[in-house]
XYZ file of C-alpha atoms in Angstrom:
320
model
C 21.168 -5.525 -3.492
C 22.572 -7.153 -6.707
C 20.452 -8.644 -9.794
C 21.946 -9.502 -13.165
C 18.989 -6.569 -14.747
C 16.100 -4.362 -13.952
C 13.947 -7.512 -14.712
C 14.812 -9.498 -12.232
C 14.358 -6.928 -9.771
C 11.242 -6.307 -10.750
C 10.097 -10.484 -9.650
C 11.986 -10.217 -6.680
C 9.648 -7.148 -5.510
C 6.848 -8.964 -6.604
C 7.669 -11.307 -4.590
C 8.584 -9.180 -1.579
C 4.996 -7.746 -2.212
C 3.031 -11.046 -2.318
C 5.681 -12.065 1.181
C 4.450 -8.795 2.897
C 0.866 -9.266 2.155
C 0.515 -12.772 3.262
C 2.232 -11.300 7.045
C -0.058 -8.404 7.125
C -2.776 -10.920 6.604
C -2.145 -12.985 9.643
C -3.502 -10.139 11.458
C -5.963 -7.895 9.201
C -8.762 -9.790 7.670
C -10.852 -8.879 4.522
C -8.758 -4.787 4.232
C -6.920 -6.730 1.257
C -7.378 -3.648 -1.157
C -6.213 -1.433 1.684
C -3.001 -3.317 2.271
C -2.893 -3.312 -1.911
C -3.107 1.026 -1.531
C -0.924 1.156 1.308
C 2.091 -0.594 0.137
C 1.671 0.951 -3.114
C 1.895 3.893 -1.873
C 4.893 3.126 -0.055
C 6.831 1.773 -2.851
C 5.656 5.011 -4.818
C 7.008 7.454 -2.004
C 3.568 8.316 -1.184
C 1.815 9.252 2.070
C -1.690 8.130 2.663
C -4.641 9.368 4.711
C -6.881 6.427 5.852
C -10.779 7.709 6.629
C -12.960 5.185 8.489
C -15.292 5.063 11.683
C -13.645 3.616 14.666
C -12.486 0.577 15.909
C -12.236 -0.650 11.872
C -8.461 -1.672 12.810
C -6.664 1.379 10.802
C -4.180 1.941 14.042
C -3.520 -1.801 13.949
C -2.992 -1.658 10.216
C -0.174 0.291 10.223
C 1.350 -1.074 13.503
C 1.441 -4.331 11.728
C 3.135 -3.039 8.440
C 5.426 -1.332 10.506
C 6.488 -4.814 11.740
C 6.123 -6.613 8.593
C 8.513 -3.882 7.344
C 11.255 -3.949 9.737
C 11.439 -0.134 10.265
C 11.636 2.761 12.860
C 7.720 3.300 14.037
C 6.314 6.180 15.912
C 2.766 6.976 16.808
C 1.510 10.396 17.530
C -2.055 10.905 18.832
C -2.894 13.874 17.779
C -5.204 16.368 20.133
C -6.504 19.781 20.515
C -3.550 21.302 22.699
C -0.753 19.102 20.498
C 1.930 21.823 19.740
C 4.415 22.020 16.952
C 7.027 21.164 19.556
C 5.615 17.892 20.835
C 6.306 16.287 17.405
C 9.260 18.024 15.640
C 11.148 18.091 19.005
C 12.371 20.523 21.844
C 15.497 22.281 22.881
C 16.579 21.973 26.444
C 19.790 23.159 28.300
C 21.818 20.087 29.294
C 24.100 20.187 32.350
C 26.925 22.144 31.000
C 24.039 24.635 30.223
C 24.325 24.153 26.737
C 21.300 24.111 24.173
C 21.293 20.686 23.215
C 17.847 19.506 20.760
C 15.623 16.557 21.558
C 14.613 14.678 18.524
C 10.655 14.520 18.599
C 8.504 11.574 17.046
C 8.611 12.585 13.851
C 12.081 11.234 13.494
C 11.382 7.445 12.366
C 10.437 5.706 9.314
C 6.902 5.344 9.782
C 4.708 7.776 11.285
C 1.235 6.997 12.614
C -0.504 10.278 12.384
C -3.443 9.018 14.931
C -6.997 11.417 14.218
C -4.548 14.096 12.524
C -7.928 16.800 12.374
C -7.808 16.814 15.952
C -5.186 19.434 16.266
C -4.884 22.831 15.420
C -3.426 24.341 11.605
C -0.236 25.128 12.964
C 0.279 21.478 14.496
C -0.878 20.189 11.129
C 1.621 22.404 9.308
C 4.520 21.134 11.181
C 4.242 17.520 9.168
C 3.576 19.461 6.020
C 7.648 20.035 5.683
C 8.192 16.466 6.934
C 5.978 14.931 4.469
C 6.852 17.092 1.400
C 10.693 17.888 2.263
C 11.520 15.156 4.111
C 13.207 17.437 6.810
C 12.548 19.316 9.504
C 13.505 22.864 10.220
C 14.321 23.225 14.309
C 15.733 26.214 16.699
C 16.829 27.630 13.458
C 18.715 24.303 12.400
C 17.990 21.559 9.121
C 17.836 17.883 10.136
C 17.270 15.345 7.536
C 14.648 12.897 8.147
C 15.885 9.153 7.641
C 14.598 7.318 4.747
C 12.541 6.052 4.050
C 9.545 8.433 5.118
C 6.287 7.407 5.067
C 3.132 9.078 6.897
C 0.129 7.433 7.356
C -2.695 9.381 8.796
C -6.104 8.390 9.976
C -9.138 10.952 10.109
C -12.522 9.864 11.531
C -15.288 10.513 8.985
C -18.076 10.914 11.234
C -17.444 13.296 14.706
C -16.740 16.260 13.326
C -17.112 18.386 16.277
C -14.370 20.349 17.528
C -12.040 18.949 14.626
C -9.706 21.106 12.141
C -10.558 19.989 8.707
C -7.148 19.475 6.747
C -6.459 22.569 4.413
C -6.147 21.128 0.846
C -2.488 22.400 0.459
C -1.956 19.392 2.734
C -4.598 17.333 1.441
C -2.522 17.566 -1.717
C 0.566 15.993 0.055
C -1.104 12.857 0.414
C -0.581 10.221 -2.073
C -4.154 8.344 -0.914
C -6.745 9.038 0.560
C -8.088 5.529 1.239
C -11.784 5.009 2.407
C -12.205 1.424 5.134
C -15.587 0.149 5.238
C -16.914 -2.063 7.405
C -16.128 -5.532 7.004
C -18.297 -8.467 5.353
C -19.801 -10.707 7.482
C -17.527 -13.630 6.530
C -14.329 -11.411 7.797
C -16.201 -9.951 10.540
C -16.899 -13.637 12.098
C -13.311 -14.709 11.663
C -12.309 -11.521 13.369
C -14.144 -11.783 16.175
C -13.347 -15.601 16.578
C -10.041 -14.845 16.878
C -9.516 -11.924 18.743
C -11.651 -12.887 21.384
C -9.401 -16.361 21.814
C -6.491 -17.416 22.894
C -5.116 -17.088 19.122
C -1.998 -15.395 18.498
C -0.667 -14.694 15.205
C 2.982 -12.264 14.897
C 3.725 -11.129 11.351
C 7.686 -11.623 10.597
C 9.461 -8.807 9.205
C 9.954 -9.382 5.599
C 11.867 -6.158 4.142
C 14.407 -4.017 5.400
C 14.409 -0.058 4.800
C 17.743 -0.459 2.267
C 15.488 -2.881 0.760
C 12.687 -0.507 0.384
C 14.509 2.111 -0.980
C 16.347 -0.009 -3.638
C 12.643 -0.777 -5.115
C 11.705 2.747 -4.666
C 14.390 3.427 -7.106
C 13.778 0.677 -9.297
C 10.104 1.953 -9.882
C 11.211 5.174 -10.863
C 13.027 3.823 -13.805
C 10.109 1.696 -15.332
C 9.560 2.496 -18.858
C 6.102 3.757 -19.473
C 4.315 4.758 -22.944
C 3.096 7.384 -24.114
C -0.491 6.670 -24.539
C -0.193 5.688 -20.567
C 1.454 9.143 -20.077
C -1.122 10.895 -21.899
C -4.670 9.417 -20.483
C -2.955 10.243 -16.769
C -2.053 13.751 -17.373
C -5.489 14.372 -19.178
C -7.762 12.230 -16.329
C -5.931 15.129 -14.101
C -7.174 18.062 -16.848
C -10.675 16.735 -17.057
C -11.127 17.172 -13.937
C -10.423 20.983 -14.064
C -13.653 22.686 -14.643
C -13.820 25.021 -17.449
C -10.631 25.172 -18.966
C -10.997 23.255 -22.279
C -10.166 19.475 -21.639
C -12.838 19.453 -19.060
C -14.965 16.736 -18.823
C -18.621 17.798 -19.216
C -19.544 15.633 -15.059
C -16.592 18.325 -13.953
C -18.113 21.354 -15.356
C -21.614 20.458 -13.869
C -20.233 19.177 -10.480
C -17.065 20.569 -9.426
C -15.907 23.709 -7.816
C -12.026 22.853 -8.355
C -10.214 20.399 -10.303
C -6.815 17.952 -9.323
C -3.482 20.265 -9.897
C -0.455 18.699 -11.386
C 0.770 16.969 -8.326
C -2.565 14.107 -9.114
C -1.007 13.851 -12.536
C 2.199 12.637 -11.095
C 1.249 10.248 -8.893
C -1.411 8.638 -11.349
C 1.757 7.514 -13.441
C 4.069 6.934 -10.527
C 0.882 4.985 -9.131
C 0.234 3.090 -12.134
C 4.041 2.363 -12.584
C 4.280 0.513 -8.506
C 0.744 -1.005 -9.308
C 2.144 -2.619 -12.505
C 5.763 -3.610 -11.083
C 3.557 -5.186 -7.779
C 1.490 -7.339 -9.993
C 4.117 -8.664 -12.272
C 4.155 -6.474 -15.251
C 7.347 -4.448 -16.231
C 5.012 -1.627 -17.997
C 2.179 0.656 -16.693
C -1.279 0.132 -18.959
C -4.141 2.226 -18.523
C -5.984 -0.693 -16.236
C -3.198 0.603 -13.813
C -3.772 3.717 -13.704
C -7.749 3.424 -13.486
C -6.748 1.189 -10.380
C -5.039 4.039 -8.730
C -6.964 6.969 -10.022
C -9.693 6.724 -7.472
C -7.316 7.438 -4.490
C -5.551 9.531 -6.176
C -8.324 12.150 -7.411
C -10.791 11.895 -4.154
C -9.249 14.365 -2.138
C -8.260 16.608 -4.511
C -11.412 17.418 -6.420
C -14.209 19.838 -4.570
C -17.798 19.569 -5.535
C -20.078 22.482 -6.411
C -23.283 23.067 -4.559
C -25.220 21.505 -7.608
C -23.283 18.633 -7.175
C -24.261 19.232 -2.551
C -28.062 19.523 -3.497
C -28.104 16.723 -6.324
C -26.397 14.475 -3.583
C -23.860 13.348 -5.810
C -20.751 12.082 -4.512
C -17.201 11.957 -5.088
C -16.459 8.920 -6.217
C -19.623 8.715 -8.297
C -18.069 11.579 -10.497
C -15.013 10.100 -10.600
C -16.788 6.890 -11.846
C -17.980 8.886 -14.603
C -14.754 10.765 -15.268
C -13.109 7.018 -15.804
């Protein structure tokens, strides 16, 4: 891809960004933050862990922004007796009686990781490389994983029976953890009107994966201050309960605190969110628009904070 300067990048993503939203939203009505989270996370490098009841269309969210993105899509539904095997890929002898290695389902673009605390830790562990290394380690070999990578897993909030809650080492390795509510009433009568019609509506692929990881690039290079810098990395420390920049909620409330990985991706966060809405530097407003996200599945509340009923993202309210 060639542009006379950084600049003009920078529109032409915007304008990839406002393209892929207006495809996505052929299909998903009234998840318009969502689709914000998700593609900034995607432009960022991130993963992203989508938590919502059923049937609130998370499985057809990503199937469509796997079309509107033009890349390789795989879907694993993850279950109980899921082994590390079924996704990373098998050996088998061939005809010659050779050891030759099938490629599993992890080897695409975009992964759907389908109720991913269904299945047991050492199922769960098997993505961990993916997502942080971006390989895979098989019958003692290395394989690269083609790029871009991006996981998106969904976990269901409420049946919590005979699931494996994610350890927060992997937690960690997710970019977003996005909550989906249920939809207004205005959305919900438009969805229903159309999906129990006749109407059809395909989203067009708008972005190719050399595309993608041109403005993953080109993100990495925007210029951010120092004042930006420094209210990220210290949203991370107040967080951190008793250790001097502390914020007086995190000291009352929390157990644990966000490690250095949420200070990261509050200023690679802030620095998509700006670049997607037409600015060419991160401001603070960016990174409170990411810092939600970013922080609720990496801070763990006391049992004050259990028996006072407070949540998460009340504290992190207060924190901002």
């Amino acid at each position: 891809m060639e542009f006379k300067n950084d600049v003009a990048a920078l529109d032409a993503l915007r304008e990839k960004f406002e393209a892929l939203k207006n495809e996505i939203k052929k299909v998903i009505y009234g998840q318009d933050e969502v689709i914000d989270q998700v593609l900034v996370s995607l432009f960022s490098r991130g993963h992203v862990l989508l938590i919502g009841v059923p049937g609130l269309a998370k499985t057809l969210l990503v199937t469509t922004i796997a079309k509107t993105l033009g890349l390789k899509y795989n879907r694993i539904q993850f279950t109980p007796d899921l082994m590390p095997s079924d996704i990373i890929g098998t050996e088998i002898l061939d005809n010659e009686r050779n050891f030759k290695f099938i490629k599993g389902p992890l080897f695409a673009n975009i992964i759907l990781a389908d109720e991913i605390n269904r299945t047991p830790p050492k199922t769960q562990s098997a993505l961990l490389e993916a997502m942080q290394e971006r390989s895979v380690t098989a019958a003692g070999e290395h394989f690269d994983l083609d790029k871009p990578f991006f996981v998106l897993a969904t976990q269901n909030p409420i049946e919590q029976e005979g699931t494996y809650p994610l350890p927060e080492a992997q937690l960690d390795r997710f970019m977003f953890s996005v909550w989906l509510d249920y939809p207004k009433l205005e959305d919900e009568l438009t969805i229903v009107r159309n999906t129990t019609s006749t109407y059809t509506n395909e989203p067009k692929t708008v972005i190719s994966g050399d595309e993608i990881k041109f403005f993953q690039d080109l993100i990495r290079k925007v210029p951010v201050n120092d004042n930006v810098l420094q209210y990220a990395v210290t949203l991370a420390a107040k967080t951190r309960p008793g250790n001097g920049h502390s914020a007086e909620v995190s000291n009352q409330y929390l157990k644990w605190g966000a490690g250095p990985r949420a200070s990261q991706y509050l200023v690679l966060g802030a620095k998509t969110n700006a670049a997607l809405h037409g600015k060419y530097s991160p401001d603070i407003e960016d990174v409170k628009a990411v810092a939600p996200s970013i922080l609720r599945h990496r801070i763990i509340k006391n049992y004050k904070a259990e028996a006072e009923n407070k949540s998460i993202d009340d504290i992190i309210d207060q924190l901002l």
